[in-house]
Coordinates of C-alpha atoms and ligand atoms in Angstrom, one line a residue:
M1374 CA 6.1 -9.3 54.0
P1375 CA 3.7 -7.0 52.2
V1376 CA 1.6 -7.1 55.2
N1377 CA 4.4 -6.3 57.3
F1378 CA 5.1 -3.3 54.9
L1379 CA 1.9 -1.9 54.9
A1380 CA 1.8 -2.1 58.5
T1381 CA 4.9 0.2 58.6
V1382 CA 3.3 2.5 56.2
Y1383 CA 0.2 2.8 58.2
V1384 CA 2.0 3.3 61.5
E1385 CA 4.5 5.4 60.2
G1386 CA 3.2 7.3 57.6
R1387 CA 4.0 7.4 53.7
Q1388 CA 7.6 8.6 54.4
A1389 CA 8.3 4.9 55.4
I1390 CA 7.9 4.1 51.4
P1391 CA 11.4 4.3 50.3
Y1392 CA 12.4 7.0 47.6
Y1393 CA 8.9 8.1 48.7
D1394 CA 9.8 11.5 47.3
T1395 CA 11.1 10.2 43.9
L1396 CA 8.2 8.2 43.5
K1397 CA 5.4 10.7 44.4
V1398 CA 6.6 12.5 40.8
A1399 CA 7.8 9.6 38.8
V1400 CA 4.7 7.1 39.0
P1401 CA 2.0 10.0 37.9
A1402 CA 4.1 10.7 35.4
L1403 CA 5.0 7.1 34.4
T1404 CA 1.2 6.7 34.4
L1405 CA 0.4 9.7 32.1
L1406 CA 3.2 8.6 30.0
Y1407 CA 1.8 5.6 29.4
A1408 CA -2.2 6.4 29.0
M1409 CA -0.8 9.0 26.3
K1410 CA 1.2 6.0 24.3
Y1411 CA -1.8 4.0 24.9
Y1412 CA -4.3 6.2 23.2
F1413 CA -2.2 7.3 20.5
A1414 CA -1.4 3.8 19.4
G1415 CA -4.8 3.3 18.5
K1416 CA -7.2 0.3 19.2
R1417 CA -6.0 -3.1 18.7
N1418 CA -7.7 -5.9 16.5
T1419 CA -9.5 -8.4 18.5
W1420 CA -10.6 -10.6 15.5
Q1421 CA -8.8 -13.6 14.1
R1422 CA -9.4 -15.9 11.6
D1423 CA -7.6 -19.2 10.3
M1424 CA -5.8 -17.9 7.2
H1425 CA -4.5 -21.6 6.3
G1426 CA -4.2 -21.9 2.5
K1427 CA -5.5 -18.9 1.7
V1428 CA -3.8 -16.9 -0.9
V1429 CA -3.2 -13.3 -0.4
L1430 CA -1.9 -10.8 -2.8
I1431 CA 0.0 -7.6 -1.2
T1432 CA 1.9 -4.8 -2.6
G1433 CA 4.3 -2.5 -0.6
G1434 CA 4.6 -5.8 1.7
T1435 CA 8.4 -5.2 2.1
S1436 CA 8.5 -2.2 4.0
G1437 CA 6.1 -0.5 7.0
L1438 CA 2.7 -1.0 7.2
G1439 CA 2.6 -3.7 4.4
A1440 CA 5.4 -5.4 5.7
Q1441 CA 3.8 -5.7 9.3
T1442 CA 0.3 -7.1 7.4
A1443 CA 2.3 -9.5 6.0
K1444 CA 4.0 -10.7 8.6
E1445 CA 0.9 -11.0 10.8
L1446 CA -1.3 -12.7 7.8
A1447 CA 2.0 -15.5 7.3
A1448 CA 2.1 -16.3 10.9
L1449 CA -1.4 -17.5 10.7
G1450 CA -0.7 -19.7 7.8
A1451 CA -1.6 -17.5 4.6
Q1452 CA 0.2 -17.8 1.3
I1453 CA 1.7 -14.1 0.4
V1454 CA 2.4 -13.1 -2.7
F1455 CA 4.6 -9.9 -2.2
L1456 CA 4.2 -7.8 -5.4
V1457 CA 7.3 -5.8 -5.8
R1458 CA 9.2 -3.8 -8.2
N1459 CA 12.5 -6.2 -8.6
V1460 CA 12.1 -9.5 -7.5
H1461 CA 16.0 -10.1 -8.4
D1462 CA 17.1 -7.8 -5.5
G1463 CA 19.4 -9.8 -3.1
W1464 CA 17.9 -7.8 0.0
L1465 CA 14.5 -9.2 -1.1
I1466 CA 15.4 -12.9 -1.0
E1467 CA 16.8 -12.6 2.5
Y1468 CA 13.6 -10.7 3.6
I1469 CA 11.4 -13.7 2.7
N1470 CA 13.8 -16.1 3.8
D1471 CA 13.7 -14.5 7.5
L1472 CA 9.9 -14.0 7.1
R1473 CA 9.4 -17.7 6.4
E1474 CA 11.7 -18.7 9.2
A1475 CA 10.4 -16.3 11.7
T1476 CA 6.6 -17.1 10.8
N1477 CA 7.5 -20.9 10.2
N1478 CA 5.7 -20.5 6.8
Q1479 CA 7.3 -21.3 3.6
L1480 CA 4.3 -20.3 1.3
I1481 CA 5.8 -16.9 0.6
Y1482 CA 7.1 -15.4 -2.5
A1483 CA 7.2 -12.7 -4.8
E1484 CA 6.2 -11.5 -8.1
E1485 CA 7.3 -8.5 -10.0
V1486 CA 5.1 -5.9 -10.4
D1487 CA 6.5 -2.4 -10.9
L1488 CA 3.7 0.1 -10.2
T1489 CA 5.4 3.1 -12.1
D1490 CA 5.3 0.5 -15.2
L1491 CA 1.7 -0.1 -16.6
Y1492 CA 3.2 -2.8 -18.6
S1493 CA 4.5 -4.4 -15.8
V1494 CA 1.3 -4.6 -13.9
R1495 CA -0.7 -6.1 -16.9
K1496 CA 2.2 -8.9 -17.6
F1497 CA 2.0 -10.2 -14.0
A1498 CA -2.1 -9.7 -14.0
T1499 CA -2.5 -11.3 -16.9
K1500 CA -0.3 -14.1 -16.0
W1501 CA -2.1 -14.7 -13.0
I1502 CA -5.7 -14.9 -14.8
D1503 CA -4.4 -16.9 -17.6
N1504 CA -4.8 -20.2 -15.6
L1505 CA -7.3 -22.8 -16.0
P1506 CA -8.9 -24.0 -13.4
P1507 CA -8.6 -20.3 -11.9
R1508 CA -6.1 -19.8 -9.3
R1509 CA -7.4 -19.2 -5.8
L1510 CA -7.5 -15.9 -4.5
D1511 CA -8.6 -14.7 -0.9
M1512 CA -7.5 -11.5 -0.6
I1513 CA -5.9 -8.4 -2.2
I1514 CA -4.0 -5.8 0.1
C1515 CA -3.0 -2.7 -1.8
C1516 CA -0.1 -1.2 0.4
A1517 CA 2.5 0.0 -1.7
S1518 CA 2.7 3.8 -1.8
V1519 CA 5.2 6.8 -2.8
S1520 CA 5.1 10.3 -1.1
Q1521 CA 7.6 12.7 -2.6
P1522 CA 9.0 14.9 -0.1
I1523 CA 7.6 18.7 -0.5
S1524 CA 10.9 19.9 -1.8
M1525 CA 11.1 17.5 -4.6
P1526 CA 11.1 18.7 -8.2
R1527 CA 8.5 17.3 -10.6
Q1528 CA 9.5 13.8 -11.6
T1529 CA 7.9 11.4 -14.3
T1530 CA 7.7 7.4 -14.8
K1531 CA 8.3 5.3 -17.6
D1532 CA 5.1 6.0 -18.7
E1533 CA 5.2 9.8 -18.4
L1534 CA 3.1 10.3 -15.5
E1535 CA 3.9 11.7 -12.1
P1536 CA 5.0 8.6 -9.6
Q1537 CA 2.5 9.6 -7.0
F1538 CA -0.5 9.2 -8.8
Q1539 CA 0.9 6.3 -11.0
V1540 CA 1.7 3.9 -7.9
N1541 CA -1.0 5.4 -5.4
Y1542 CA -3.5 5.1 -7.6
L1543 CA -3.4 4.0 -11.4
G1544 CA -0.9 1.1 -11.0
H1545 CA -3.6 -0.3 -8.4
F1546 CA -6.7 0.4 -10.4
L1547 CA -4.9 -1.5 -13.5
L1548 CA -4.1 -4.4 -11.1
L1549 CA -7.4 -4.6 -9.9
D1550 CA -9.0 -4.3 -13.1
I1551 CA -7.5 -7.2 -14.8
L1552 CA -7.7 -9.2 -11.6
A1553 CA -11.5 -8.7 -11.7
P1554 CA -12.8 -11.6 -13.8
A1555 CA -10.0 -14.1 -11.4
I1556 CA -11.9 -12.8 -8.4
R1557 CA -15.2 -13.0 -10.0
A1558 CA -14.3 -16.9 -10.5
Q1559 CA -13.7 -17.7 -7.1
P1560 CA -16.4 -20.2 -5.6
P1561 CA -19.3 -18.8 -3.8
D1562 CA -18.5 -19.9 -0.5
R1563 CA -14.9 -17.9 -0.7
E1564 CA -14.6 -14.6 0.8
V1565 CA -12.2 -12.3 -1.2
R1566 CA -11.5 -9.2 0.6
I1567 CA -9.9 -6.5 -1.3
I1568 CA -8.2 -3.9 1.1
L1569 CA -7.0 -0.3 0.0
T1570 CA -5.2 1.8 2.0
S1571 CA -6.0 5.8 1.9
C1572 CA -5.3 8.1 4.6
A1573 CA -6.3 11.8 5.7
S1574 CA -4.6 13.3 2.7
S1575 CA -7.4 12.4 1.0
L1576 CA -9.1 15.2 2.0
T1577 CA -7.0 17.8 0.4
G1578 CA -6.7 16.2 -3.0
E1579 CA -8.7 17.8 -5.9
F1580 CA -11.4 16.0 -7.7
N1581 CA -10.5 16.8 -11.2
L1582 CA -11.5 14.6 -14.2
E1583 CA -10.6 17.1 -16.9
D1584 CA -6.9 16.6 -15.8
L1585 CA -6.9 13.2 -14.5
G1586 CA -3.1 12.2 -14.4
Y1587 CA -2.1 15.7 -13.2
L1588 CA -0.8 16.2 -16.9
K1589 CA -2.0 19.9 -17.2
R1590 CA -1.7 21.3 -14.1
N1591 CA 1.9 22.8 -13.3
Y1592 CA 1.5 25.1 -10.4
P1593 CA 4.1 27.5 -10.2
A1594 CA 5.8 25.5 -7.3
Y1595 CA 4.9 21.9 -7.8
R1596 CA 3.2 20.7 -4.6
P1597 CA 3.5 16.7 -4.3
F1598 CA 1.6 16.5 -1.5
L1599 CA -1.7 17.8 -3.4
V1600 CA -1.1 14.9 -5.9
F1601 CA -0.5 12.6 -3.4
G1602 CA -3.9 13.4 -2.1
E1603 CA -5.3 13.2 -5.1
A1604 CA -4.3 9.8 -5.9
K1605 CA -5.3 8.7 -2.2
L1606 CA -8.9 10.1 -2.7
Y1607 CA -9.5 8.8 -6.4
L1608 CA -8.3 5.2 -5.0
A1609 CA -10.5 5.3 -2.2
L1610 CA -13.5 6.7 -4.5
S1611 CA -12.5 4.0 -7.0
A1612 CA -13.3 1.3 -4.3
Y1613 CA -16.9 2.4 -4.3
E1614 CA -17.6 1.9 -8.0
L1615 CA -15.1 -1.6 -7.6
F1616 CA -17.6 -2.7 -5.1
R1617 CA -20.9 -2.1 -7.4
Q1618 CA -19.3 -3.6 -10.2
F1619 CA -18.6 -7.0 -8.2
N1620 CA -22.3 -6.7 -6.4
N1621 CA -23.9 -6.2 -9.6
Y1622 CA -22.4 -9.1 -11.3
K1623 CA -24.8 -11.9 -12.1
R1624 CA -23.0 -15.5 -11.6
K1625 CA -24.1 -18.2 -13.7
D1626 CA -24.8 -20.4 -10.2
G1627 CA -26.9 -17.3 -9.1
A1628 CA -25.1 -17.5 -6.0
P1629 CA -24.7 -13.8 -4.4
C1630 CA -21.7 -11.8 -4.7
N1631 CA -18.8 -13.0 -1.9
V1632 CA -16.5 -10.0 -2.5
H1633 CA -15.7 -7.3 0.4
V1634 CA -14.0 -4.1 -0.5
S1635 CA -12.4 -2.1 2.8
V1636 CA -10.3 1.3 2.6
V1637 CA -8.2 1.6 5.5
D1638 CA -6.9 4.6 7.1
P1639 CA -4.3 3.5 9.3
G1640 CA -3.0 6.8 11.0
M1641 CA 0.3 8.4 11.3
M1642 CA 3.0 6.2 11.5
R1643 CA 6.6 6.3 11.6
S1644 CA 7.0 4.0 9.0
P1645 CA 10.1 4.7 6.4
G1646 CA 7.9 6.5 4.0
F1647 CA 6.9 8.8 6.3
K1648 CA 10.2 9.4 7.8
R1649 CA 11.5 10.3 4.0
F1650 CA 8.2 12.8 3.8
I1651 CA 8.4 14.8 6.8
T1652 CA 12.4 15.0 6.4
F1653 CA 12.0 16.2 2.9
G1654 CA 14.4 13.5 2.2
R1655 CA 17.2 15.3 3.6
L1656 CA 19.9 14.2 5.9
S1657 CA 20.0 17.5 8.1
L1658 CA 16.4 17.3 8.7
L1659 CA 16.9 13.2 9.5
F1660 CA 19.2 14.2 12.2
V1661 CA 16.3 16.7 13.7
Y1662 CA 14.0 13.8 13.1
L1663 CA 16.0 11.8 15.6
L1664 CA 16.8 14.2 18.0
L1665 CA 12.6 14.5 17.9
W1666 CA 12.4 10.9 18.3
P1667 CA 10.7 10.6 21.9
L1668 CA 8.0 12.9 20.4
S1669 CA 6.9 11.0 17.4
W1670 CA 7.4 7.7 19.5
L1671 CA 4.8 9.4 21.9
F1672 CA 2.5 10.6 19.3
L1673 CA 2.7 8.7 16.3
K1674 CA 1.5 5.2 15.9
S1675 CA 4.3 2.1 14.9
S1676 CA 3.7 0.1 11.8
V1677 CA 2.5 -2.5 14.5
D1678 CA 0.0 -0.3 15.5
G1679 CA -1.3 0.9 12.4
A1680 CA -1.6 -2.7 11.1
Q1681 CA -4.2 -3.5 13.3
S1682 CA -6.6 -1.8 11.4
M1683 CA -5.7 -3.7 8.6
A1684 CA -5.4 -7.0 10.5
Y1685 CA -9.3 -5.6 11.1
A1686 CA -10.0 -5.2 7.3
A1687 CA -8.8 -9.0 6.9
M1688 CA -10.4 -10.5 9.9
S1689 CA -13.3 -8.7 11.2
P1690 CA -16.8 -10.5 10.1
E1691 CA -18.1 -6.7 10.4
V1692 CA -16.5 -6.1 6.9
V1693 CA -18.6 -9.0 5.5
E1694 CA -21.5 -8.1 7.2
K1695 CA -21.5 -4.4 5.7
R1696 CA -23.0 -4.7 2.4
E1697 CA -21.1 -2.0 1.1
V1698 CA -17.2 -0.4 1.2
A1699 CA -16.3 -0.6 4.7
Y1700 CA -14.3 2.7 5.3
I1701 CA -11.9 1.6 8.2
S1702 CA -10.0 3.7 10.9
N1703 CA -8.7 2.7 14.5
C1704 CA -10.2 -1.0 14.0
Q1705 CA -13.4 0.6 13.4
V1706 CA -15.9 0.8 10.5
R1707 CA -16.7 4.5 10.2
P1708 CA -18.2 7.2 8.1
P1709 CA -15.6 8.1 5.0
P1710 CA -14.3 11.3 5.1
P1711 CA -16.5 14.1 4.8
R1712 CA -16.4 15.0 1.2
S1713 CA -19.5 15.0 -1.5
E1714 CA -17.9 12.9 -3.7
F1715 CA -17.9 9.7 -1.1
K1716 CA -21.5 9.9 -1.6
D1717 CA -21.8 10.6 -5.4
P1718 CA -22.1 7.2 -7.3
E1719 CA -21.9 9.2 -10.5
K1720 CA -18.8 11.1 -9.9
Q1721 CA -17.3 7.5 -8.8
A1722 CA -18.5 6.1 -12.1
A1723 CA -17.2 9.0 -14.2
L1724 CA -14.0 8.6 -12.2
V1725 CA -13.3 5.1 -13.2
K1726 CA -14.6 5.6 -16.7
E1727 CA -12.2 8.6 -17.3
T1728 CA -9.5 6.3 -15.4
H1729 CA -10.0 3.6 -18.1
K1730 CA -9.5 6.0 -20.9
L1731 CA -6.6 7.3 -19.3
I1732 CA -4.7 3.9 -19.0
E1733 CA -5.8 2.9 -22.5
A1734 CA -3.9 6.4 -23.8
V1735 CA -1.1 5.8 -21.6
E1736 CA -0.6 1.9 -22.6
K1737 CA -1.1 2.8 -26.2
N1738 CA 1.9 5.2 -26.1
S1739 CA 3.9 3.1 -24.1
A1740 CA 3.5 0.2 -26.6
I1741 CA 4.6 2.6 -29.4
E1742 CA 7.8 3.6 -27.5
R1743 CA 8.5 -0.1 -26.7
N1744 CA 8.1 -1.2 -30.2
K1745 CA 10.7 1.9 -31.3
F1746 CA 13.1 0.9 -28.5
K1747 CA 13.0 -2.8 -29.7
K1748 CA 13.3 -1.8 -33.9
D1749 CA 16.2 0.9 -32.5
S1750 CA 17.8 -2.1 -30.5
E1751 CA 17.6 -4.7 -33.3
K1752 CA 18.8 -2.1 -36.0
K1753 CA 21.6 -1.5 -33.8
K1754 CA 22.6 -5.0 -33.4
E1755 CA 22.6 -5.8 -37.0
Q1756 CA 24.5 -2.7 -37.8
E1757 CA 27.4 -3.9 -35.5
K1758 CA 27.1 -7.5 -37.1
K1759 CA 27.8 -6.2 -40.5
K1760 CA 30.5 -4.2 -39.0
E1761 CA 31.9 -7.5 -37.6
K1762 CA 31.9 -9.5 -40.9
V1763 CA 33.4 -6.4 -42.8
N1764 CA 36.2 -6.4 -40.2
K1765 CA 36.5 -10.1 -40.6
D1766 CA 36.1 -10.1 -44.5
K1767 CA 39.0 -7.5 -44.7
P1768 CA 42.6 -9.0 -45.5
A1769 CA 45.1 -8.9 -42.5
S1770 CA 47.2 -6.2 -43.9
K1771 CA 44.3 -3.5 -44.4
K1772 CA 42.7 -4.4 -40.8
Ligands
NAP2139 N1 2.9 6.3 7.2 C1 2.0 6.9 7.5 O1 1.7 7.8 8.3 C2 0.7 7.0 6.9 C3 -0.9 7.1 7.0 C4 -2.0 7.0 6.4 C5 -1.9 6.2 5.5 N2 -0.6 5.5 5.1 C6 -0.9 4.5 3.9 O2 -0.5 3.3 4.2 C7 0.7 2.6 3.3 C8 1.6 2.1 3.9 O3 2.5 3.1 4.2 P1 4.1 3.3 4.7 O4 4.5 4.5 5.4 O5 3.9 2.0 5.1 O6 4.8 2.9 3.3 P2 6.0 2.8 3.0 O7 7.3 2.3 4.3 O8 6.7 4.2 2.5 O9 6.3 1.4 1.9 C9 5.8 1.7 1.1 C10 6.0 0.3 -0.3 O10 5.4 0.6 -1.2 C11 6.6 -0.1 -2.1 N3 6.6 0.7 -3.5 C12 6.8 1.9 -3.9 N4 7.2 2.3 -4.9 C13 6.6 1.0 -5.8 C14 6.4 0.5 -7.2 N5 6.9 1.4 -8.1 N6 6.0 -0.8 -7.4 C15 5.9 -1.9 -6.3 N7 5.6 -1.2 -5.2 C16 5.9 0.0 -4.7 C17 7.9 0.0 -1.7 O11 8.7 -0.8 -1.7 P3 10.1 -0.9 -1.9 O12 10.4 -1.4 -0.7 O13 10.9 -1.5 -3.1 O14 10.3 0.7 -1.9 C18 7.3 -0.6 -0.1 O15 7.1 -1.6 0.1 C19 0.2 3.5 1.9 O16 -0.6 3.6 1.2 C20 0.5 5.1 2.7 O17 -0.3 5.9 2.2 C21 0.5 5.6 5.5

């Protein structure tokens, strides 16, 4: 049959091909479209590890990049512990059940860690390290993120901080800081990988230790994307000091450090967070976004594409062979963004020192507020009890 067809085309010319005129235009157009889609989707991860029995803590695992990364690791048999802001959310229970079914992995559960509340982070992390023998830990993935739409007025968290700064940087910093002893206590033959997510916006952030928590700077018009960039910059820079601290740690058994830190830039993705950011959180712009969807489909990555670099950070041996922080984008270890702070260990150490100071001050303040709140509510309860007693003791006629 193909021989007959080819012979006919040979004898009668290209016009013998059915729909030749349409195909003449459609085939190159579709090939170009496919080539563009392939190019913009980025490289695929080709490494795989046996993840059975490995324990993975992940923030932001309920959406976009984090959800896709968790799914891939769960499918390979890892025990996934989602760190989420509300464990009692009905949707979360369904999400976990669906994931267990889809990946045929029952070892998936959630713990409460609200990154906008340092007390919540501390409660989880201290509970985790308060265990003898130390709990197994193979990987920590920090994917949680908040990016406020440009039009949004300044907001503050429970800890009175800017939410993007707290979720993207401070909350994750405290989590890793408290978990550090549990990471160091892992047996020397156990590879522990810490994966942080950053993005190109770290180029726009200011390095400002005078006002680390973005407390003093109040631009005439609040610019959320600058705070976001700053938080992402700090998270990436802190990775370098974190790695140095693990690497300089002297184990009692004399074994070398087996902790590996990566910073991943997954590229622009059509994730729920990105949609919220690009549409300024407005319904009218969401409509425009939907109209322009073919363009974002073509030029932006899906969460599956973005998660390729996360999978690379989780599986590739290059991350382990590299005895320094691996900055990863497009499934490759690359140089960090062109900023002097990435080459300046003193600045990185200063950032970590200032961050500790800020955390101490914020936690002190929050503890005072919590105690005040506790005392006030106890007082209220007592007053209510007294009122009830007085009402009971009154003779029936006077009531
Ligand atoms: N999207 C992009 O184009 C892009 C580009 C470069 C880098 N990145 C980075 O990739 C990572 C993932 O991005 P994404 O767009 O996939 O994110 P996303 O869809 O917006 O998801 C954000 C995740 O963070 C969680 N989260 C938010 N606030 C939290 C809190 N207070 N405590 C605990 N968890 C909280 C969310 O939980 P809920 O489900 O409870 O909301 C959600 O799971 C981020 O670090 C982002 O900066 C993204």
